Amino acid sequence: MQDNNKINNRDAQLLAGIARQSHDDFAEFVSQYMLSIMNFVHRFFSSKSQAEDIAQDVFLKVWQNAKHWKHNEAGSARAWLYRIAYNRCIDLLRQNKPQTDDTDNLSTDITPEKILLNDSKHKQLSAAIASLPERQRTALSLCTFQGLSNKDAAKTLAISVDALESLLSRARRQLRKKLTLETENEMNGGRVINE
Amino acid sequence: MNKQRVLELLDTYGADPLAWPAEERMAATELLEQSDELKAAQHTAQELDVYLNLEAQHSAFSQQQADLLSQRTIRAVNSAYKDKLSILARLSKYMTLPRYALAFSALLSIFFVMNLMNLPQNHVQYSQSEFDDWMLTQLTGDALNEDNQTSLDFIDLVELENDTDS
């Protein structure tokens, strides 16, 4: 809790610095959150190159608009950052369909960790998460994968905490259902093959 | 806090109490420890958490890729900032000549305003009767002059006659 407060305070200081056009503060902020934002955006766009472009765009918007950030209105600096990223993704999704790069799916550096992560259960889960409605997927991503507090995630999505909890519980229920169904299918499939 | 709320917390945030809202965590944990039903629900929630935690650890991008993009982004902002500064610098260079022109015109303006202030102020106040007289003079001035001339001529003539008689 104290760590979170420390992080929030530091982020607020960095944003204040960025508002004064401090390049050092901007560099620290970008370095701290670039990977998280890239992964968050990648949940909306399967193309890695597109996700990179959008992540860069998000930080350029941070540089331009840091002076407009107000803690009371926009929540924590993290919530504000994710809100920019979320809005950018939604705008682009409305404008055009996401691109898919076949080359992105080709793994160039196969490591034991990746092999473990690319097991069938992980693929099932990724597919199940991808099939969730956009709001549920974003709520789950913010709270579970990006580690935002429920209040910050609610601010990011511009909804109440109650509405966020509803999205999260529906998302988790759907995931459980899909994973259970697919496990059952696998088991049934396995029996057929064995027979 | 009641059982229903703990079930909602498990359903919403998962089995790990650290993921629950801080203000409800303690009360919910106490209730959970007292109920087998809630413990079973926690166990069910834990199964999904295992996969979600695995997914959370999975990153589509490496830290190296993120660092490269960070550097690119910082460079883009720096170069845009430098461009902005250089535009201002160039503008200020070209502004040297207008600066002198501005200073000169400012001096001229001050001089002109000071002269305006020193102009004679002929604002004489006239009463209505004086104004009427003046108007009458303007309208009938020539005629009066002629009359005056005539009357002078007449006086001269009478004086001349008197002199002749005497």
mmCIF file of C-alpha atoms in Angstrom:
data_model
loop_
_atom_site.group_PDB
_atom_site.id
_atom_site.type_symbol
_atom_site.label_atom_id
_atom_site.label_comp_id
_atom_site.label_asym_id
_atom_site.label_seq_id
_atom_site.Cartn_x
_atom_site.Cartn_y
_atom_site.Cartn_z
ATOM 1 C CA MET A 1 0.000 0.000 0.000
ATOM 2 C CA GLN A 2 2.819 2.350 0.996
ATOM 3 C CA ASP A 3 4.724 1.276 -2.101
ATOM 4 C CA ASN A 4 1.701 2.113 -4.229
ATOM 5 C CA ASN A 5 1.497 5.531 -2.616
ATOM 6 C CA LYS A 6 5.197 6.076 -3.245
ATOM 7 C CA ILE A 7 4.774 5.078 -6.893
ATOM 8 C CA ASN A 8 1.736 7.339 -7.260
ATOM 9 C CA ASN A 9 3.604 10.263 -5.714
ATOM 10 C CA ARG A 10 6.640 9.708 -7.921
ATOM 11 C CA ASP A 11 4.412 9.426 -11.010
ATOM 12 C CA ALA A 12 2.672 12.649 -10.041
ATOM 13 C CA GLN A 13 6.065 14.357 -9.675
ATOM 14 C CA LEU A 14 7.147 13.051 -13.064
ATOM 15 C CA LEU A 15 3.961 14.281 -14.736
ATOM 16 C CA ALA A 16 4.415 17.680 -13.115
ATOM 17 C CA GLY A 17 7.953 17.710 -14.492
ATOM 18 C CA ILE A 18 6.744 16.708 -17.956
ATOM 19 C CA ALA A 19 4.207 19.542 -17.803
ATOM 20 C CA ARG A 20 7.209 21.874 -17.297
ATOM 21 C CA GLN A 21 8.811 20.209 -20.358
ATOM 22 C CA SER A 22 11.461 18.344 -18.353
ATOM 23 C CA HIS A 23 13.070 15.841 -20.717
ATOM 24 C CA ASP A 24 14.610 13.839 -17.875
ATOM 25 C CA ASP A 25 11.224 13.299 -16.214
ATOM 26 C CA PHE A 26 9.721 12.310 -19.546
ATOM 27 C CA ALA A 27 12.519 9.797 -20.161
ATOM 28 C CA GLU A 28 11.973 8.236 -16.717
ATOM 29 C CA PHE A 29 8.208 8.052 -17.184
ATOM 30 C CA VAL A 30 8.523 6.493 -20.652
ATOM 31 C CA SER A 31 11.086 3.939 -19.520
ATOM 32 C CA GLN A 32 8.923 2.968 -16.563
ATOM 33 C CA TYR A 33 5.680 2.392 -18.441
ATOM 34 C CA MET A 34 6.563 1.617 -22.060
ATOM 35 C CA LEU A 35 6.491 -2.176 -21.712
ATOM 36 C CA SER A 36 3.179 -2.151 -19.797
ATOM 37 C CA ILE A 37 1.560 0.122 -22.359
ATOM 38 C CA MET A 38 2.876 -1.963 -25.271
ATOM 39 C CA ASN A 39 1.373 -5.101 -23.736
ATOM 40 C CA PHE A 40 -1.873 -3.337 -22.882
ATOM 41 C CA VAL A 41 -2.260 -2.037 -26.450
ATOM 42 C CA HIS A 42 -1.334 -5.444 -27.836
ATOM 43 C CA ARG A 43 -4.523 -6.823 -26.211
ATOM 44 C CA PHE A 44 -6.475 -4.665 -28.676
ATOM 45 C CA PHE A 45 -4.274 -5.096 -31.738
ATOM 46 C CA SER A 46 -2.681 -8.366 -32.643
ATOM 47 C CA SER A 47 -0.123 -6.596 -34.822
ATOM 48 C CA LYS A 48 3.010 -5.887 -32.819
ATOM 49 C CA SER A 49 4.170 -3.091 -35.091
ATOM 50 C CA GLN A 50 0.793 -1.386 -34.768
ATOM 51 C CA ALA A 51 0.938 -1.804 -30.990
ATOM 52 C CA GLU A 52 4.395 -0.189 -30.964
ATOM 53 C CA ASP A 53 3.190 2.769 -33.054
ATOM 54 C CA ILE A 54 0.210 3.295 -30.773
ATOM 55 C CA ALA A 55 2.336 3.023 -27.609
ATOM 56 C CA GLN A 56 4.701 5.669 -28.976
ATOM 57 C CA ASP A 57 1.734 7.844 -29.877
ATOM 58 C CA VAL A 58 0.377 7.480 -26.335
ATOM 59 C CA PHE A 59 3.601 8.838 -24.816
ATOM 60 C CA LEU A 60 3.735 11.709 -27.297
ATOM 61 C CA LYS A 61 0.239 12.605 -26.105
ATOM 62 C CA VAL A 62 1.494 12.444 -22.519
ATOM 63 C CA TRP A 63 4.249 14.932 -23.421
ATOM 64 C CA GLN A 64 1.749 17.278 -25.063
ATOM 65 C CA ASN A 65 -1.028 17.023 -22.473
ATOM 66 C CA ALA A 66 0.725 16.540 -19.128
ATOM 67 C CA LYS A 67 -0.171 20.102 -18.176
ATOM 68 C CA HIS A 68 -3.866 19.170 -18.380
ATOM 69 C CA TRP A 69 -3.589 16.291 -15.902
ATOM 70 C CA LYS A 70 -5.356 16.977 -12.629
ATOM 71 C CA HIS A 71 -5.050 14.370 -9.914
ATOM 72 C CA ASN A 72 -8.560 14.797 -8.521
ATOM 73 C CA GLU A 73 -10.304 14.529 -11.872
ATOM 74 C CA ALA A 74 -8.239 11.982 -13.745
ATOM 75 C CA GLY A 75 -7.181 9.761 -10.820
ATOM 76 C CA SER A 76 -3.585 8.650 -10.485
ATOM 77 C CA ALA A 77 -0.984 9.283 -13.173
ATOM 78 C CA ARG A 78 -1.164 5.596 -14.121
ATOM 79 C CA ALA A 79 -4.944 5.751 -14.516
ATOM 80 C CA TRP A 80 -4.549 8.828 -16.722
ATOM 81 C CA LEU A 81 -1.854 7.139 -18.829
ATOM 82 C CA TYR A 82 -3.968 4.022 -19.336
ATOM 83 C CA ARG A 83 -6.978 6.181 -20.135
ATOM 84 C CA ILE A 84 -5.019 7.857 -22.956
ATOM 85 C CA ALA A 85 -3.959 4.435 -24.237
ATOM 86 C CA TYR A 86 -7.474 3.023 -23.961
ATOM 87 C CA ASN A 87 -9.055 5.994 -25.751
ATOM 88 C CA ARG A 88 -6.459 5.804 -28.516
ATOM 89 C CA CYS A 89 -7.134 2.079 -29.012
ATOM 90 C CA ILE A 90 -10.906 2.568 -29.067
ATOM 91 C CA ASP A 91 -10.598 5.456 -31.554
ATOM 92 C CA LEU A 92 -8.461 3.351 -33.866
ATOM 93 C CA LEU A 93 -10.725 0.318 -33.529
ATOM 94 C CA ARG A 94 -13.677 2.492 -34.531
ATOM 95 C CA GLN A 95 -11.782 4.009 -37.457
ATOM 96 C CA ASN A 96 -10.490 0.833 -38.988
ATOM 97 C CA LYS A 97 -10.110 -2.822 -38.396
ATOM 98 C CA PRO A 98 -6.895 -3.852 -36.685
ATOM 99 C CA GLN A 99 -4.059 -5.093 -38.876
ATOM 100 C CA THR A 100 -2.626 -8.531 -38.423
ATOM 101 C CA ASP A 101 0.976 -9.239 -39.255
ATOM 102 C CA ASP A 102 1.686 -12.841 -40.018
ATOM 103 C CA THR A 103 5.337 -12.183 -39.295
ATOM 104 C CA ASP A 104 4.430 -11.204 -35.724
ATOM 105 C CA ASN A 105 3.347 -14.718 -34.966
ATOM 106 C CA LEU A 106 6.638 -16.177 -36.091
ATOM 107 C CA SER A 107 8.799 -16.669 -33.057
ATOM 108 C CA THR A 108 12.400 -15.737 -33.812
ATOM 109 C CA ASP A 109 13.866 -16.439 -30.400
ATOM 110 C CA ILE A 110 12.492 -19.637 -28.963
ATOM 111 C CA THR A 111 13.407 -19.956 -25.318
ATOM 112 C CA PRO A 112 12.408 -22.611 -22.761
ATOM 113 C CA GLU A 113 10.246 -19.985 -21.040
ATOM 114 C CA LYS A 114 8.399 -19.307 -24.274
ATOM 115 C CA ILE A 115 7.850 -22.959 -24.874
ATOM 116 C CA LEU A 116 6.332 -23.207 -21.408
ATOM 117 C CA LEU A 117 4.160 -20.159 -21.981
ATOM 118 C CA ASN A 118 3.036 -21.329 -25.367
ATOM 119 C CA ASP A 119 1.566 -24.512 -23.981
ATOM 120 C CA SER A 120 -1.958 -25.403 -24.893
ATOM 121 C CA LYS A 121 -3.535 -24.051 -21.707
ATOM 122 C CA HIS A 122 -1.944 -20.676 -22.259
ATOM 123 C CA LYS A 123 -3.156 -20.598 -25.827
ATOM 124 C CA GLN A 124 -6.634 -21.507 -24.644
ATOM 125 C CA LEU A 125 -6.595 -18.760 -22.077
ATOM 126 C CA SER A 126 -5.274 -16.181 -24.562
ATOM 127 C CA ALA A 127 -7.985 -17.155 -27.003
ATOM 128 C CA ALA A 128 -10.614 -17.044 -24.275
ATOM 129 C CA ILE A 129 -9.457 -13.572 -23.162
ATOM 130 C CA ALA A 130 -9.394 -12.367 -26.759
ATOM 131 C CA SER A 131 -12.962 -13.555 -27.251
ATOM 132 C CA LEU A 132 -14.265 -11.524 -24.276
ATOM 133 C CA PRO A 133 -16.275 -8.371 -24.999
ATOM 134 C CA GLU A 134 -13.981 -5.357 -25.257
ATOM 135 C CA ARG A 135 -14.999 -3.724 -21.948
ATOM 136 C CA GLN A 136 -14.659 -6.953 -19.978
ATOM 137 C CA ARG A 137 -11.294 -7.660 -21.574
ATOM 138 C CA THR A 138 -10.029 -4.164 -20.761
ATOM 139 C CA ALA A 139 -11.264 -4.328 -17.159
ATOM 140 C CA LEU A 140 -9.534 -7.690 -16.680
ATOM 141 C CA SER A 141 -6.377 -6.457 -18.349
ATOM 142 C CA LEU A 142 -6.177 -3.320 -16.212
ATOM 143 C CA CYS A 143 -6.840 -5.031 -12.867
ATOM 144 C CA THR A 144 -5.195 -8.417 -13.375
ATOM 145 C CA PHE A 145 -2.377 -7.859 -15.862
ATOM 146 C CA GLN A 146 -1.489 -4.181 -15.400
ATOM 147 C CA GLY A 147 -2.009 -4.180 -11.631
ATOM 148 C CA LEU A 148 -4.193 -1.083 -11.420
ATOM 149 C CA SER A 149 -6.358 -0.597 -8.334
ATOM 150 C CA ASN A 150 -10.101 -0.943 -8.847
ATOM 151 C CA LYS A 151 -10.511 2.831 -8.462
ATOM 152 C CA ASP A 152 -7.838 3.609 -11.065
ATOM 153 C CA ALA A 153 -9.220 1.002 -13.464
ATOM 154 C CA ALA A 154 -12.702 2.492 -13.036
ATOM 155 C CA LYS A 155 -11.286 5.961 -13.756
ATOM 156 C CA THR A 156 -9.526 4.633 -16.850
ATOM 157 C CA LEU A 157 -12.757 3.212 -18.208
ATOM 158 C CA ALA A 158 -14.752 6.230 -16.969
ATOM 159 C CA ILE A 159 -17.164 4.027 -15.016
ATOM 160 C CA SER A 160 -18.050 3.498 -11.353
ATOM 161 C CA VAL A 161 -16.268 0.929 -9.188
ATOM 162 C CA ASP A 162 -19.510 -1.084 -9.033
ATOM 163 C CA ALA A 163 -19.707 -1.186 -12.820
ATOM 164 C CA LEU A 164 -16.068 -2.253 -12.976
ATOM 165 C CA GLU A 165 -16.692 -5.077 -10.503
ATOM 166 C CA SER A 166 -19.610 -6.227 -12.622
ATOM 167 C CA LEU A 167 -17.382 -6.305 -15.735
ATOM 168 C CA LEU A 168 -14.659 -8.195 -13.861
ATOM 169 C CA SER A 169 -16.947 -10.849 -12.400
ATOM 170 C CA ARG A 170 -18.624 -11.433 -15.775
ATOM 171 C CA ALA A 171 -15.219 -11.697 -17.441
ATOM 172 C CA ARG A 172 -13.938 -14.219 -14.901
ATOM 173 C CA ARG A 173 -17.127 -16.281 -15.073
ATOM 174 C CA GLN A 174 -16.913 -16.424 -18.873
ATOM 175 C CA LEU A 175 -13.248 -17.404 -18.740
ATOM 176 C CA ARG A 176 -13.953 -20.188 -16.250
ATOM 177 C CA LYS A 177 -16.775 -21.434 -18.426
ATOM 178 C CA LYS A 178 -14.698 -21.388 -21.609
ATOM 179 C CA LEU A 179 -11.696 -23.045 -20.026
ATOM 180 C CA THR A 180 -13.832 -25.761 -18.433
ATOM 181 C CA LEU A 181 -15.625 -26.411 -21.740
ATOM 182 C CA GLU A 182 -12.397 -26.602 -23.672
ATOM 183 C CA THR A 183 -10.829 -28.905 -21.091
ATOM 184 C CA GLU A 184 -13.857 -31.176 -21.359
ATOM 185 C CA ASN A 185 -13.623 -31.089 -25.161
ATOM 186 C CA GLU A 186 -9.934 -31.962 -24.963
ATOM 187 C CA MET A 187 -10.665 -34.867 -22.646
ATOM 188 C CA ASN A 188 -13.473 -36.124 -24.899
ATOM 189 C CA GLY A 189 -11.223 -35.721 -27.929
ATOM 190 C CA GLY A 190 -8.477 -37.610 -26.127
ATOM 191 C CA ARG A 191 -10.827 -40.507 -25.391
ATOM 192 C CA VAL A 192 -11.882 -40.743 -29.044
ATOM 193 C CA ILE A 193 -8.255 -40.863 -30.159
ATOM 194 C CA ASN A 194 -7.408 -43.469 -27.526
ATOM 195 C CA GLU A 195 -10.322 -45.605 -28.590
ATOM 196 C CA MET B 1 -19.186 -7.674 5.343
ATOM 197 C CA ASN B 2 -21.135 -10.859 4.720
ATOM 198 C CA LYS B 3 -20.711 -14.172 2.884
ATOM 199 C CA GLN B 4 -22.328 -12.828 -0.261
ATOM 200 C CA ARG B 5 -19.825 -9.991 -0.461
ATOM 201 C CA VAL B 6 -16.886 -12.376 0.023
ATOM 202 C CA LEU B 7 -18.227 -14.549 -2.813
ATOM 203 C CA GLU B 8 -18.466 -11.414 -4.956
ATOM 204 C CA LEU B 9 -14.883 -10.486 -4.100
ATOM 205 C CA LEU B 10 -13.690 -13.975 -5.067
ATOM 206 C CA ASP B 11 -15.697 -13.819 -8.257
ATOM 207 C CA THR B 12 -14.471 -10.324 -9.124
ATOM 208 C CA TYR B 13 -10.877 -10.094 -7.952
ATOM 209 C CA GLY B 14 -9.854 -13.737 -7.580
ATOM 210 C CA ALA B 15 -8.619 -15.810 -4.672
ATOM 211 C CA ASP B 16 -5.715 -13.626 -3.532
ATOM 212 C CA PRO B 17 -6.862 -11.277 -0.743
ATOM 213 C CA LEU B 18 -4.126 -8.827 -1.807
ATOM 214 C CA ALA B 19 -6.080 -8.247 -5.019
ATOM 215 C CA TRP B 20 -9.204 -7.261 -3.076
ATOM 216 C CA PRO B 21 -10.011 -3.648 -2.238
ATOM 217 C CA ALA B 22 -7.873 -2.666 0.768
ATOM 218 C CA GLU B 23 -10.800 -1.325 2.781
ATOM 219 C CA GLU B 24 -12.620 -4.705 2.642
ATOM 220 C CA ARG B 25 -9.650 -7.034 2.834
ATOM 221 C CA MET B 26 -9.390 -7.578 6.573
ATOM 222 C CA ALA B 27 -13.089 -8.173 7.252
ATOM 223 C CA ALA B 28 -13.410 -10.469 4.235
ATOM 224 C CA THR B 29 -10.355 -12.537 5.226
ATOM 225 C CA GLU B 30 -11.692 -13.025 8.753
ATOM 226 C CA LEU B 31 -15.016 -14.246 7.411
ATOM 227 C CA LEU B 32 -13.310 -16.505 4.897
ATOM 228 C CA GLU B 33 -11.287 -18.265 7.571
ATOM 229 C CA GLN B 34 -14.449 -19.134 9.466
ATOM 230 C CA SER B 35 -16.414 -20.637 6.551
ATOM 231 C CA ASP B 36 -15.732 -23.923 4.684
ATOM 232 C CA GLU B 37 -18.110 -22.848 1.933
ATOM 233 C CA LEU B 38 -16.085 -19.694 1.321
ATOM 234 C CA LYS B 39 -12.831 -21.662 1.431
ATOM 235 C CA ALA B 40 -14.187 -23.957 -1.292
ATOM 236 C CA ALA B 41 -15.155 -20.918 -3.376
ATOM 237 C CA GLN B 42 -11.662 -19.522 -2.859
ATOM 238 C CA HIS B 43 -10.172 -22.792 -4.092
ATOM 239 C CA THR B 44 -12.314 -22.607 -7.270
ATOM 240 C CA ALA B 45 -11.244 -19.025 -7.866
ATOM 241 C CA GLN B 46 -7.615 -20.034 -7.365
ATOM 242 C CA GLU B 47 -7.698 -22.377 -10.361
ATOM 243 C CA LEU B 48 -8.432 -19.512 -12.728
ATOM 244 C CA ASP B 49 -5.891 -17.316 -10.955
ATOM 245 C CA VAL B 50 -3.114 -19.768 -11.778
ATOM 246 C CA TYR B 51 -3.755 -19.306 -15.503
ATOM 247 C CA LEU B 52 -4.313 -15.584 -15.213
ATOM 248 C CA ASN B 53 -1.050 -15.158 -13.307
ATOM 249 C CA LEU B 54 0.727 -17.092 -16.033
ATOM 250 C CA GLU B 55 -0.856 -14.792 -18.601
ATOM 251 C CA ALA B 56 0.133 -11.740 -16.522
ATOM 252 C CA GLN B 57 3.760 -12.870 -16.542
ATOM 253 C CA HIS B 58 3.649 -13.410 -20.271
ATOM 254 C CA SER B 59 4.796 -10.358 -22.190
ATOM 255 C CA ALA B 60 4.248 -10.041 -25.904
ATOM 256 C CA PHE B 61 7.304 -7.763 -26.025
ATOM 257 C CA SER B 62 10.726 -8.099 -24.484
ATOM 258 C CA GLN B 63 12.219 -5.440 -22.208
ATOM 259 C CA GLN B 64 14.774 -4.801 -24.936
ATOM 260 C CA GLN B 65 12.029 -3.998 -27.457
ATOM 261 C CA ALA B 66 10.415 -1.667 -24.929
ATOM 262 C CA ASP B 67 13.741 0.062 -24.257
ATOM 263 C CA LEU B 68 14.334 0.595 -27.972
ATOM 264 C CA LEU B 69 10.884 2.099 -28.415
ATOM 265 C CA SER B 70 11.398 4.255 -25.309
ATOM 266 C CA GLN B 71 14.623 5.647 -26.775
ATOM 267 C CA ARG B 72 12.907 6.300 -30.104
ATOM 268 C CA THR B 73 10.053 8.108 -28.373
ATOM 269 C CA ILE B 74 12.383 10.222 -26.232
ATOM 270 C CA ARG B 75 14.452 11.089 -29.324
ATOM 271 C CA ALA B 76 11.285 12.083 -31.218
ATOM 272 C CA VAL B 77 10.237 14.443 -28.428
ATOM 273 C CA ASN B 78 13.756 15.872 -28.059
ATOM 274 C CA SER B 79 14.143 16.562 -31.774
ATOM 275 C CA ALA B 80 10.672 18.129 -31.985
ATOM 276 C CA TYR B 81 11.593 20.330 -29.006
ATOM 277 C CA LYS B 82 14.920 21.299 -30.595
ATOM 278 C CA ASP B 83 13.151 22.129 -33.873
ATOM 279 C CA LYS B 84 10.753 24.337 -31.968
ATOM 280 C CA LEU B 85 13.644 26.080 -30.233
ATOM 281 C CA SER B 86 15.585 26.509 -33.477
ATOM 282 C CA ILE B 87 12.523 28.054 -35.144
ATOM 283 C CA LEU B 88 12.360 30.559 -32.291
ATOM 284 C CA ALA B 89 16.100 31.176 -32.569
ATOM 285 C CA ARG B 90 15.821 31.769 -36.310
ATOM 286 C CA LEU B 91 12.878 34.050 -35.783
ATOM 287 C CA SER B 92 14.763 36.057 -33.171
ATOM 288 C CA LYS B 93 17.686 36.376 -35.629
ATOM 289 C CA TYR B 94 15.388 37.824 -38.267
ATOM 290 C CA MET B 95 13.762 39.947 -35.618
ATOM 291 C CA THR B 96 16.976 42.049 -35.146
ATOM 292 C CA LEU B 97 16.116 44.541 -37.871
ATOM 293 C CA PRO B 98 12.442 44.920 -36.906
ATOM 294 C CA ARG B 99 13.589 45.394 -33.318
ATOM 295 C CA TYR B 100 15.438 48.583 -34.291
ATOM 296 C CA ALA B 101 12.513 49.664 -36.431
ATOM 297 C CA LEU B 102 10.162 49.070 -33.524
ATOM 298 C CA ALA B 103 12.383 51.062 -31.166
ATOM 299 C CA PHE B 104 12.606 53.936 -33.657
ATOM 300 C CA SER B 105 8.832 53.992 -34.242
ATOM 301 C CA ALA B 106 8.251 53.883 -30.478
ATOM 302 C CA LEU B 107 10.494 56.954 -30.073
ATOM 303 C CA LEU B 108 8.653 58.705 -32.896
ATOM 304 C CA SER B 109 5.327 57.931 -31.264
ATOM 305 C CA ILE B 110 6.480 59.350 -27.931
ATOM 306 C CA PHE B 111 7.739 62.508 -29.666
ATOM 307 C CA PHE B 112 4.453 62.881 -31.558
ATOM 308 C CA VAL B 113 2.329 62.411 -28.431
ATOM 309 C CA MET B 114 4.415 64.956 -26.504
ATOM 310 C CA ASN B 115 3.937 67.501 -29.313
ATOM 311 C CA LEU B 116 0.220 66.901 -29.314
ATOM 312 C CA MET B 117 0.144 67.612 -25.606
ATOM 313 C CA ASN B 118 1.956 70.946 -26.130
ATOM 314 C CA LEU B 119 -0.444 72.288 -28.798
ATOM 315 C CA PRO B 120 -2.207 75.575 -27.748
ATOM 316 C CA GLN B 121 -5.568 74.907 -26.222
ATOM 317 C CA ASN B 122 -7.966 77.669 -27.481
ATOM 318 C CA HIS B 123 -11.016 76.581 -25.710
ATOM 319 C CA VAL B 124 -12.627 79.970 -24.838
ATOM 320 C CA GLN B 125 -16.011 79.793 -23.259
ATOM 321 C CA TYR B 126 -18.670 82.096 -24.748
ATOM 322 C CA SER B 127 -22.050 82.908 -23.246
ATOM 323 C CA GLN B 128 -25.185 82.452 -25.317
ATOM 324 C CA SER B 129 -25.619 86.226 -25.850
ATOM 325 C CA GLU B 130 -21.975 86.574 -26.957
ATOM 326 C CA PHE B 131 -22.470 83.721 -29.346
ATOM 327 C CA ASP B 132 -25.661 85.356 -30.728
ATOM 328 C CA ASP B 133 -23.798 88.616 -31.247
ATOM 329 C CA TRP B 134 -20.987 86.808 -32.970
ATOM 330 C CA MET B 135 -23.455 84.995 -35.217
ATOM 331 C CA LEU B 136 -25.180 88.292 -36.020
ATOM 332 C CA THR B 137 -21.813 89.815 -36.859
ATOM 333 C CA GLN B 138 -20.992 86.910 -39.087
ATOM 334 C CA LEU B 139 -24.320 87.198 -40.879
ATOM 335 C CA THR B 140 -24.584 90.977 -41.137
ATOM 336 C CA GLY B 141 -20.963 92.015 -40.714
ATOM 337 C CA ASP B 142 -20.466 93.344 -44.266
ATOM 338 C CA ALA B 143 -23.733 95.251 -44.231
ATOM 339 C CA LEU B 144 -22.847 96.940 -40.967
ATOM 340 C CA ASN B 145 -19.434 97.869 -42.288
ATOM 341 C CA GLU B 146 -21.059 99.444 -45.311
ATOM 342 C CA ASP B 147 -23.479 101.342 -43.025
ATOM 343 C CA ASN B 148 -20.583 102.425 -40.885
ATOM 344 C CA GLN B 149 -18.769 103.632 -43.946
ATOM 345 C CA THR B 150 -21.889 105.471 -45.092
ATOM 346 C CA SER B 151 -22.365 107.077 -41.717
ATOM 347 C CA LEU B 152 -18.717 108.142 -41.645
ATOM 348 C CA ASP B 153 -19.059 109.602 -45.097
ATOM 349 C CA PHE B 154 -22.136 111.490 -43.947
ATOM 350 C CA ILE B 155 -20.331 112.864 -40.865
ATOM 351 C CA ASP B 156 -17.420 113.976 -43.020
ATOM 352 C CA LEU B 157 -19.810 115.738 -45.410
ATOM 353 C CA VAL B 158 -21.647 117.592 -42.598
ATOM 354 C CA GLU B 159 -18.346 118.692 -41.087
ATOM 355 C CA LEU B 160 -17.175 119.922 -44.482
ATOM 356 C CA GLU B 161 -20.402 121.903 -44.979
ATOM 357 C CA ASN B 162 -20.068 123.465 -41.515
ATOM 358 C CA ASP B 163 -16.494 124.477 -42.294
ATOM 359 C CA THR B 164 -17.603 126.036 -45.572
ATOM 360 C CA ASP B 165 -20.415 127.973 -43.894
ATOM 361 C CA SER B 166 -18.124 129.336 -41.243
#
